[in-house]
Amino acid sequence: MFKKDLTPGAKSKVKSSVQRAIRTKVVETYPKLAPYIDEIIPKKSQLDLVKLPDRVSLYIHDSTPLFWQHMDDPLIPHLKLVHAFPQAFPRLRIDRGAIRFVLSGATLMAPGLTSKGGRLPDKEDECKEGDVVAIEAEGKEEICMVGQLKMGTEQMKGKGKGVVMDGGHYLGDGLWKMNFD
Amino acid sequence: MSGETATDNVPGVSSESQARNVIYCGVCTLPPEYCEFGGTVKKCEEWLEKYHPDMHEKLYSDDALNANLSALSVDAQKRAQKDAAKKEAKAALNEQRESERKAAAKVLIKRVERNKRKYVTVVSGLEEHGLDLKKIAKELGKKFATGSSVTKTASGGEEITVQGDVSDDVYDWLTERYEDIPEDNIDCIEDKKKKGAG
């Protein structure tokens, strides 16, 4: 989604009622973030909204990007936020061979996850289609990509091929390189 | 270097309520462990060695490098290597082109007659030097106490328009403040043509 470098649009302040709505939405979508929500979006703070191309809006607090949203899709955390709270998001792992493709913006395909270096969650905490997950990489500590799944994890295990995620936010893409000062 | 490192470290570091503070590479902005995919590996390594020697040791030790390699089949390794080399060359080329472009990019300061004795000063070409037009326009306005704005040109670009004839002052201000713009690249032009019917 952010393969090209972005030019940010107008920056505007978020209404406090909307900000409250965002807070509840975040807690709802990412229950594990709830303990940290005051740290991410302090109650009395002022969020900013930056419009990006392709109807993406990005929420910023104090020049740290927090979440981005494409139209009315779920809020997706910026990678800097994921790096700060990696345990708050469901994680899948890709094998080493897939990293370089992911970092150059390819769509994520199932074999990268089902192979030996990859890892999918067990059946009890499977992720469904449309869930927002963080992608970590074999042999690395940090997350390299976030986005919405196109295929449930159980289905991946069964099928073993096809598109898993496209239009995600990955390390080194336009959104990552953006400067908000 | 298969499963353990990634799964063990991540929850361990971050179980407190505080956010983790992740180090990012000063060269390619990625977390240092991903530098190898960025195309500027050598520079990244030097940077890391200088600013975070402990991390450098961990990431660039022989063990770590070997572990990285053994995870892939020989064939895939070769392909990855080729890819990396290509990327590196591309990054280097880009950088070179960038600096060349910067050296060649001219800043034009134009005095445009608006209405017999009234002038506006148009500054164009600043964006080529990586400056934020909006901020500069604001500063110019403050400095000369006149209106100053970013206007779109017919050809699709943007330029700064300052009210009043301040071309010489702008020239001095630019050369003094932004020393990385070569002085030869700043040109003053007087435009005699009338703009519209005043």
CSV table of C-alpha atoms in Angstrom, one decimal:
chain,number,residue,atom,x,y,z
A,1,MET,CA,0.0,0.0,0.0
A,2,PHE,CA,2.9,2.4,0.7
A,3,LYS,CA,5.3,1.1,-1.8
A,4,LYS,CA,6.0,4.6,-3.2
A,5,ASP,CA,7.1,7.5,-1.1
A,6,LEU,CA,4.2,9.4,0.2
A,7,THR,CA,3.5,13.1,0.3
A,8,PRO,CA,1.5,13.8,3.4
A,9,GLY,CA,-1.6,15.9,3.0
A,10,ALA,CA,-3.2,18.4,5.4
A,11,LYS,CA,-2.7,17.9,9.1
A,12,SER,CA,-5.6,18.6,11.3
A,13,LYS,CA,-6.6,18.2,14.9
A,14,VAL,CA,-8.9,15.4,15.9
A,15,LYS,CA,-12.1,16.3,17.8
A,16,SER,CA,-12.0,15.1,21.4
A,17,SER,CA,-15.1,13.0,20.8
A,18,VAL,CA,-13.6,11.4,17.8
A,19,GLN,CA,-10.4,10.8,19.8
A,20,ARG,CA,-12.4,9.1,22.5
A,21,ALA,CA,-14.0,6.9,19.9
A,22,ILE,CA,-10.6,6.0,18.5
A,23,ARG,CA,-9.5,5.0,22.0
A,24,THR,CA,-12.4,2.7,22.5
A,25,LYS,CA,-12.0,1.3,19.1
A,26,VAL,CA,-8.3,0.6,19.7
A,27,VAL,CA,-9.0,-1.2,22.9
A,28,GLU,CA,-11.8,-3.2,21.3
A,29,THR,CA,-9.7,-4.3,18.3
A,30,TYR,CA,-6.5,-4.9,20.3
A,31,PRO,CA,-7.6,-6.0,23.8
A,32,LYS,CA,-4.0,-6.7,24.8
A,33,LEU,CA,-3.1,-3.0,24.3
A,34,ALA,CA,-5.6,-1.9,27.0
A,35,PRO,CA,-3.0,-1.7,29.8
A,36,TYR,CA,-0.9,0.6,27.7
A,37,ILE,CA,-3.6,2.7,26.2
A,38,ASP,CA,-2.9,5.7,28.5
A,39,GLU,CA,0.7,5.6,27.4
A,40,ILE,CA,-0.2,5.5,23.7
A,41,ILE,CA,-3.0,8.0,23.7
A,42,PRO,CA,-3.0,9.9,27.0
A,43,LYS,CA,-6.4,11.0,28.0
A,44,LYS,CA,-5.9,14.8,27.8
A,45,SER,CA,-3.7,14.8,24.7
A,46,GLN,CA,-4.3,16.0,21.3
A,47,LEU,CA,-4.2,13.6,18.4
A,48,ASP,CA,-3.5,14.8,14.9
A,49,LEU,CA,-4.9,13.4,11.7
A,50,VAL,CA,-2.8,13.4,8.5
A,51,LYS,CA,-4.4,12.6,5.2
A,52,LEU,CA,-2.4,10.4,3.0
A,53,PRO,CA,-3.0,9.4,-0.7
A,54,ASP,CA,-5.6,6.7,-1.5
A,55,ARG,CA,-7.9,7.7,1.3
A,56,VAL,CA,-5.6,6.6,4.1
A,57,SER,CA,-5.7,8.6,7.2
A,58,LEU,CA,-3.0,8.5,9.8
A,59,TYR,CA,-3.3,9.4,13.5
A,60,ILE,CA,-0.3,11.0,15.1
A,61,HIS,CA,0.4,11.9,18.6
A,62,ASP,CA,3.2,14.3,19.3
A,63,SER,CA,4.9,13.6,16.0
A,64,THR,CA,4.8,9.8,16.7
A,65,PRO,CA,2.7,8.0,14.2
A,66,LEU,CA,0.2,5.6,15.9
A,67,PHE,CA,-2.4,4.1,13.6
A,68,TRP,CA,-3.4,4.3,10.0
A,69,GLN,CA,-6.7,3.5,8.5
A,70,HIS,CA,-7.9,3.0,5.0
A,71,MET,CA,-11.4,4.3,4.7
A,72,ASP,CA,-13.4,2.4,7.3
A,73,ASP,CA,-11.1,-0.6,7.6
A,74,PRO,CA,-9.8,-1.4,11.1
A,75,LEU,CA,-7.1,0.8,12.6
A,76,ILE,CA,-3.7,-0.7,11.8
A,77,PRO,CA,-0.8,0.2,14.1
A,78,HIS,CA,2.3,1.9,12.7
A,79,LEU,CA,5.4,-0.3,12.9
A,80,LYS,CA,7.0,2.0,15.5
A,81,LEU,CA,4.1,1.3,17.8
A,82,VAL,CA,4.3,-2.4,17.1
A,83,HIS,CA,7.9,-2.3,18.0
A,84,ALA,CA,7.1,-0.6,21.2
A,85,PHE,CA,4.4,-3.2,22.2
A,86,PRO,CA,5.0,-6.3,20.1
A,87,GLN,CA,3.3,-8.7,22.5
A,88,ALA,CA,0.0,-6.9,22.1
A,89,PHE,CA,-0.6,-8.1,18.6
A,90,PRO,CA,-1.0,-11.6,17.2
A,91,ARG,CA,2.2,-12.7,15.5
A,92,LEU,CA,2.9,-14.9,12.6
A,93,ARG,CA,6.4,-15.7,11.4
A,94,ILE,CA,7.9,-15.9,8.0
A,95,ASP,CA,11.0,-17.9,7.0
A,96,ARG,CA,14.3,-16.2,6.2
A,97,GLY,CA,13.9,-16.6,2.5
A,98,ALA,CA,10.8,-14.5,2.4
A,99,ILE,CA,12.2,-11.5,4.3
A,100,ARG,CA,13.8,-9.8,1.4
A,101,PHE,CA,10.6,-10.0,-0.7
A,102,VAL,CA,8.5,-8.6,2.1
A,103,LEU,CA,10.9,-5.7,2.6
A,104,SER,CA,10.7,-4.8,-1.0
A,105,GLY,CA,6.9,-4.7,-0.9
A,106,ALA,CA,5.8,-8.0,-2.3
A,107,THR,CA,2.4,-9.5,-1.3
A,108,LEU,CA,2.9,-12.1,1.5
A,109,MET,CA,2.2,-15.6,0.3
A,110,ALA,CA,1.3,-18.6,2.4
A,111,PRO,CA,4.4,-20.8,1.7
A,112,GLY,CA,6.6,-18.3,3.5
A,113,LEU,CA,4.6,-19.0,6.7
A,114,THR,CA,3.9,-22.7,6.4
A,115,SER,CA,7.5,-23.7,5.7
A,116,LYS,CA,10.0,-24.8,8.4
A,117,GLY,CA,11.2,-21.3,9.3
A,118,GLY,CA,7.7,-19.9,9.6
A,119,ARG,CA,5.2,-20.3,12.3
A,120,LEU,CA,1.5,-20.1,12.6
A,121,PRO,CA,-0.5,-20.0,15.8
A,122,ASP,CA,-2.2,-23.1,17.1
A,123,LYS,CA,-5.7,-24.0,16.5
A,124,GLU,CA,-7.0,-22.4,19.7
A,125,ASP,CA,-5.8,-18.9,18.9
A,126,GLU,CA,-6.1,-19.0,15.2
A,127,CYS,CA,-6.4,-15.7,13.3
A,128,LYS,CA,-9.2,-15.3,10.9
A,129,GLU,CA,-9.5,-13.5,7.6
A,130,GLY,CA,-9.5,-9.8,8.1
A,131,ASP,CA,-7.6,-9.9,11.5
A,132,VAL,CA,-4.7,-7.5,11.9
A,133,VAL,CA,-1.5,-9.4,12.6
A,134,ALA,CA,2.1,-8.5,12.9
A,135,ILE,CA,4.6,-10.5,10.9
A,136,GLU,CA,7.9,-11.3,12.5
A,137,ALA,CA,10.8,-12.9,10.7
A,138,GLU,CA,12.9,-16.0,11.3
A,139,GLY,CA,16.0,-15.2,13.3
A,140,LYS,CA,14.9,-11.6,13.9
A,141,GLU,CA,13.5,-10.0,17.0
A,142,GLU,CA,11.6,-7.1,15.5
A,143,ILE,CA,8.4,-7.2,13.6
A,144,CYS,CA,8.8,-6.5,9.9
A,145,MET,CA,5.2,-6.0,8.7
A,146,VAL,CA,1.7,-5.4,9.8
A,147,GLY,CA,-1.5,-5.7,8.0
A,148,GLN,CA,-4.8,-7.4,7.5
A,149,LEU,CA,-5.0,-11.1,6.7
A,150,LYS,CA,-6.6,-12.2,3.5
A,151,MET,CA,-6.8,-15.8,4.6
A,152,GLY,CA,-7.3,-17.5,8.0
A,153,THR,CA,-4.4,-19.3,9.6
A,154,GLU,CA,-6.2,-22.6,9.6
A,155,GLN,CA,-6.9,-22.3,6.0
A,156,MET,CA,-3.3,-21.5,5.3
A,157,LYS,CA,-2.2,-24.7,7.0
A,158,GLY,CA,-4.6,-26.7,4.9
A,159,LYS,CA,-4.0,-25.1,1.6
A,160,GLY,CA,-0.4,-23.9,1.9
A,161,LYS,CA,-0.5,-21.4,-0.9
A,162,GLY,CA,-2.1,-18.2,-2.1
A,163,VAL,CA,-2.1,-14.6,-1.0
A,164,VAL,CA,-1.9,-14.1,2.8
A,165,MET,CA,-1.6,-10.3,3.0
A,166,ASP,CA,-1.3,-7.6,0.5
A,167,GLY,CA,-1.2,-3.8,1.1
A,168,GLY,CA,0.4,-4.2,4.4
A,169,HIS,CA,2.8,-1.7,6.1
A,170,TYR,CA,6.4,-3.0,6.1
A,171,LEU,CA,9.8,-1.8,7.2
A,172,GLY,CA,11.2,0.8,4.8
A,173,ASP,CA,8.0,1.6,2.9
A,174,GLY,CA,6.7,5.1,2.3
A,175,LEU,CA,4.8,5.3,5.5
A,176,TRP,CA,7.9,4.1,7.5
A,177,LYS,CA,10.1,6.7,5.8
A,178,MET,CA,7.8,9.6,6.5
A,179,ASN,CA,9.0,12.3,8.7
A,180,PHE,CA,6.5,14.1,11.0
A,181,ASP,CA,8.4,17.0,12.5
B,1,MET,CA,19.3,-19.4,15.2
B,2,SER,CA,16.0,-21.0,14.4
B,3,GLY,CA,13.0,-20.6,16.7
B,4,GLU,CA,14.3,-19.7,20.2
B,5,THR,CA,15.8,-16.2,19.7
B,6,ALA,CA,12.8,-14.6,18.2
B,7,THR,CA,10.1,-16.1,20.5
B,8,ASP,CA,12.0,-15.9,23.7
B,9,ASN,CA,13.3,-12.4,23.5
B,10,VAL,CA,10.2,-10.5,22.4
B,11,PRO,CA,7.8,-11.2,25.3
B,12,GLY,CA,10.7,-11.2,27.8
B,13,VAL,CA,11.8,-7.6,27.1
B,14,SER,CA,8.5,-6.1,27.0
B,15,SER,CA,6.4,-7.5,29.9
B,16,GLU,CA,6.6,-4.3,31.9
B,17,SER,CA,4.1,-1.6,31.3
B,18,GLN,CA,6.7,0.7,29.6
B,19,ALA,CA,7.1,0.8,25.9
B,20,ARG,CA,10.2,-0.8,24.5
B,21,ASN,CA,12.8,1.5,23.1
B,22,VAL,CA,13.9,0.1,19.8
B,23,ILE,CA,17.2,1.3,18.3
B,24,TYR,CA,16.9,2.3,14.6
B,25,CYS,CA,19.8,2.4,12.2
B,26,GLY,CA,20.8,6.0,11.5
B,27,VAL,CA,21.6,5.2,7.9
B,28,CYS,CA,18.7,3.2,6.6
B,29,THR,CA,16.2,3.8,9.5
B,30,LEU,CA,15.4,0.1,9.8
B,31,PRO,CA,16.0,-1.8,13.0
B,32,PRO,CA,19.7,-2.8,12.7
B,33,GLU,CA,19.0,-6.5,12.3
B,34,TYR,CA,17.2,-5.7,9.0
B,35,CYS,CA,20.1,-3.6,7.6
B,36,GLU,CA,21.2,-6.4,5.5
B,37,PHE,CA,18.1,-6.0,3.4
B,38,GLY,CA,18.4,-2.3,3.0
B,39,GLY,CA,21.1,-2.1,0.3
B,40,THR,CA,23.5,0.1,2.3
B,41,VAL,CA,24.9,-2.7,4.4
B,42,LYS,CA,28.4,-1.4,4.7
B,43,LYS,CA,27.4,2.0,5.9
B,44,CYS,CA,24.9,0.6,8.3
B,45,GLU,CA,27.5,-1.6,9.8
B,46,GLU,CA,29.9,1.3,10.3
B,47,TRP,CA,27.2,3.3,11.9
B,48,LEU,CA,26.2,0.6,14.3
B,49,GLU,CA,29.8,0.0,15.2
B,50,LYS,CA,30.2,3.6,16.1
B,51,TYR,CA,27.0,4.2,18.0
B,52,HIS,CA,26.0,0.8,19.4
B,53,PRO,CA,29.1,-1.3,19.6
B,54,ASP,CA,27.4,-4.0,21.8
B,55,MET,CA,24.7,-4.5,19.2
B,56,HIS,CA,27.2,-4.5,16.4
B,57,GLU,CA,29.0,-7.3,18.1
B,58,LYS,CA,25.9,-9.4,18.4
B,59,LEU,CA,24.7,-8.9,14.9
B,60,TYR,CA,27.9,-8.9,12.9
B,61,SER,CA,29.8,-11.7,14.7
B,62,ASP,CA,30.9,-14.7,12.7
B,63,ASP,CA,28.4,-16.9,14.5
B,64,ALA,CA,25.5,-14.8,13.6
B,65,LEU,CA,26.5,-14.4,10.0
B,66,ASN,CA,26.9,-18.2,9.6
B,67,ALA,CA,23.6,-18.9,11.3
B,68,ASN,CA,22.0,-16.6,8.8
B,69,LEU,CA,23.5,-18.3,5.9
B,70,SER,CA,22.8,-21.9,7.0
B,71,ALA,CA,19.1,-21.2,7.3
B,72,LEU,CA,18.9,-21.1,3.5
B,73,SER,CA,19.6,-23.6,0.8
B,74,VAL,CA,22.6,-22.9,-1.4
B,75,ASP,CA,20.5,-22.0,-4.3
B,76,ALA,CA,18.3,-19.5,-2.4
B,77,GLN,CA,21.5,-18.1,-0.9
B,78,LYS,CA,22.9,-17.4,-4.3
B,79,ARG,CA,19.8,-15.7,-5.5
B,80,ALA,CA,19.6,-13.6,-2.3
B,81,GLN,CA,23.2,-12.6,-2.7
B,82,LYS,CA,22.6,-11.5,-6.3
B,83,ASP,CA,19.6,-9.6,-5.3
B,84,ALA,CA,21.4,-7.9,-2.5
B,85,ALA,CA,24.2,-6.9,-4.8
B,86,LYS,CA,21.8,-5.5,-7.3
B,87,LYS,CA,20.0,-3.5,-4.6
B,88,GLU,CA,23.3,-2.2,-3.3
B,89,ALA,CA,24.4,-1.0,-6.7
B,90,LYS,CA,21.0,0.6,-7.2
B,91,ALA,CA,21.2,2.5,-3.9
B,92,ALA,CA,24.7,3.7,-4.7
B,93,LEU,CA,23.6,4.9,-8.1
B,94,ASN,CA,20.6,6.7,-6.6
B,95,GLU,CA,22.8,8.5,-4.1
B,96,GLN,CA,25.2,9.6,-6.8
B,97,ARG,CA,22.4,10.8,-9.0
B,98,GLU,CA,20.9,12.6,-6.1
B,99,SER,CA,24.1,14.5,-5.3
B,100,GLU,CA,24.6,15.3,-9.0
B,101,ARG,CA,21.2,16.6,-9.3
B,102,LYS,CA,21.7,18.7,-6.2
B,103,ALA,CA,24.9,20.2,-7.6
B,104,ALA,CA,23.1,21.1,-10.8
B,105,ALA,CA,19.8,22.3,-9.4
B,106,LYS,CA,19.5,26.0,-9.7
B,107,VAL,CA,17.6,28.3,-7.4
B,108,LEU,CA,16.0,31.1,-9.2
B,109,ILE,CA,15.1,34.4,-7.6
B,110,LYS,CA,12.8,36.4,-10.0
B,111,ARG,CA,11.5,39.9,-9.7
B,112,VAL,CA,8.2,40.1,-11.4
B,113,GLU,CA,6.5,43.4,-12.1
B,114,ARG,CA,3.0,43.4,-11.0
B,115,ASN,CA,1.8,46.9,-11.4
B,116,LYS,CA,4.2,49.6,-12.7
B,117,ARG,CA,6.1,50.2,-9.5
B,118,LYS,CA,5.0,47.1,-7.5
B,119,TYR,CA,6.9,43.9,-7.6
B,120,VAL,CA,6.7,40.4,-6.3
B,121,THR,CA,9.7,38.2,-5.8
B,122,VAL,CA,9.4,34.6,-6.9
B,123,VAL,CA,11.8,32.0,-5.6
B,124,SER,CA,11.8,28.7,-7.3
B,125,GLY,CA,13.9,25.6,-7.2
B,126,LEU,CA,14.3,25.3,-3.5
B,127,GLU,CA,12.6,22.0,-3.2
B,128,GLU,CA,15.4,20.4,-5.2
B,129,HIS,CA,17.6,21.0,-2.2
B,130,GLY,CA,15.4,19.2,0.1
B,131,LEU,CA,13.9,22.2,1.8
B,132,ASP,CA,10.3,22.6,3.0
B,133,LEU,CA,8.8,25.4,0.9
B,134,LYS,CA,6.0,26.1,3.4
B,135,LYS,CA,8.3,26.7,6.3
B,136,ILE,CA,10.6,28.9,4.2
B,137,ALA,CA,7.8,30.9,2.9
B,138,LYS,CA,6.7,31.5,6.5
B,139,GLU,CA,10.1,32.6,7.5
B,140,LEU,CA,10.6,34.9,4.6
B,141,GLY,CA,7.3,36.5,5.4
B,142,LYS,CA,8.4,37.0,8.9
B,143,LYS,CA,11.8,38.4,8.0
B,144,PHE,CA,10.6,40.9,5.5
B,145,ALA,CA,7.2,41.6,7.2
B,146,THR,CA,5.4,41.0,3.9
B,147,GLY,CA,3.0,38.4,2.5
B,148,SER,CA,4.7,35.3,1.4
B,149,SER,CA,3.1,32.1,0.2
B,150,VAL,CA,3.7,28.9,-1.7
B,151,THR,CA,2.0,29.1,-5.1
B,152,LYS,CA,1.6,26.5,-7.8
B,153,THR,CA,3.1,27.1,-11.1
B,154,ALA,CA,1.6,26.3,-14.4
B,155,SER,CA,4.0,23.4,-15.0
B,156,GLY,CA,2.9,21.7,-11.9
B,157,GLY,CA,5.6,22.6,-9.5
B,158,GLU,CA,5.6,24.9,-6.6
B,159,GLU,CA,7.4,28.2,-5.8
B,160,ILE,CA,7.5,30.8,-3.2
B,161,THR,CA,6.0,34.2,-3.9
B,162,VAL,CA,7.1,37.1,-1.6
B,163,GLN,CA,5.3,40.4,-1.9
B,164,GLY,CA,7.6,43.3,-2.6
B,165,ASP,CA,10.9,43.6,-4.3
B,166,VAL,CA,13.2,41.7,-1.9
B,167,SER,CA,15.3,39.7,-4.4
B,168,ASP,CA,18.6,41.0,-3.2
B,169,ASP,CA,17.7,40.4,0.4
B,170,VAL,CA,16.5,36.9,-0.4
B,171,TYR,CA,19.7,36.2,-2.1
B,172,ASP,CA,21.8,37.3,0.9
B,173,TRP,CA,19.5,35.4,3.3
B,174,LEU,CA,19.7,32.2,1.3
B,175,THR,CA,23.5,32.2,0.9
B,176,GLU,CA,24.0,32.9,4.5
B,177,ARG,CA,21.5,30.5,5.9
B,178,TYR,CA,21.7,27.5,3.7
B,179,GLU,CA,25.4,27.1,3.1
B,180,ASP,CA,25.0,23.8,1.4
B,181,ILE,CA,23.4,25.4,-1.6
B,182,PRO,CA,26.4,26.5,-3.7
B,183,GLU,CA,26.3,30.3,-4.3
B,184,ASP,CA,26.8,29.9,-8.0
B,185,ASN,CA,23.5,28.0,-8.2
B,186,ILE,CA,21.5,31.0,-7.0
B,187,ASP,CA,20.5,33.3,-9.8
B,188,CYS,CA,18.7,36.6,-9.7
B,189,ILE,CA,16.6,37.5,-12.7
B,190,GLU,CA,14.5,40.5,-13.5
B,191,ASP,CA,11.3,39.7,-15.3
B,192,LYS,CA,10.0,42.7,-17.1
B,193,LYS,CA,6.9,41.0,-18.5
B,194,LYS,CA,3.6,42.2,-17.0
B,195,LYS,CA,1.5,39.5,-15.4
B,196,GLY,CA,-2.1,39.8,-16.4
B,197,ALA,CA,-3.8,43.2,-16.7
B,198,GLY,CA,-3.0,45.1,-13.6
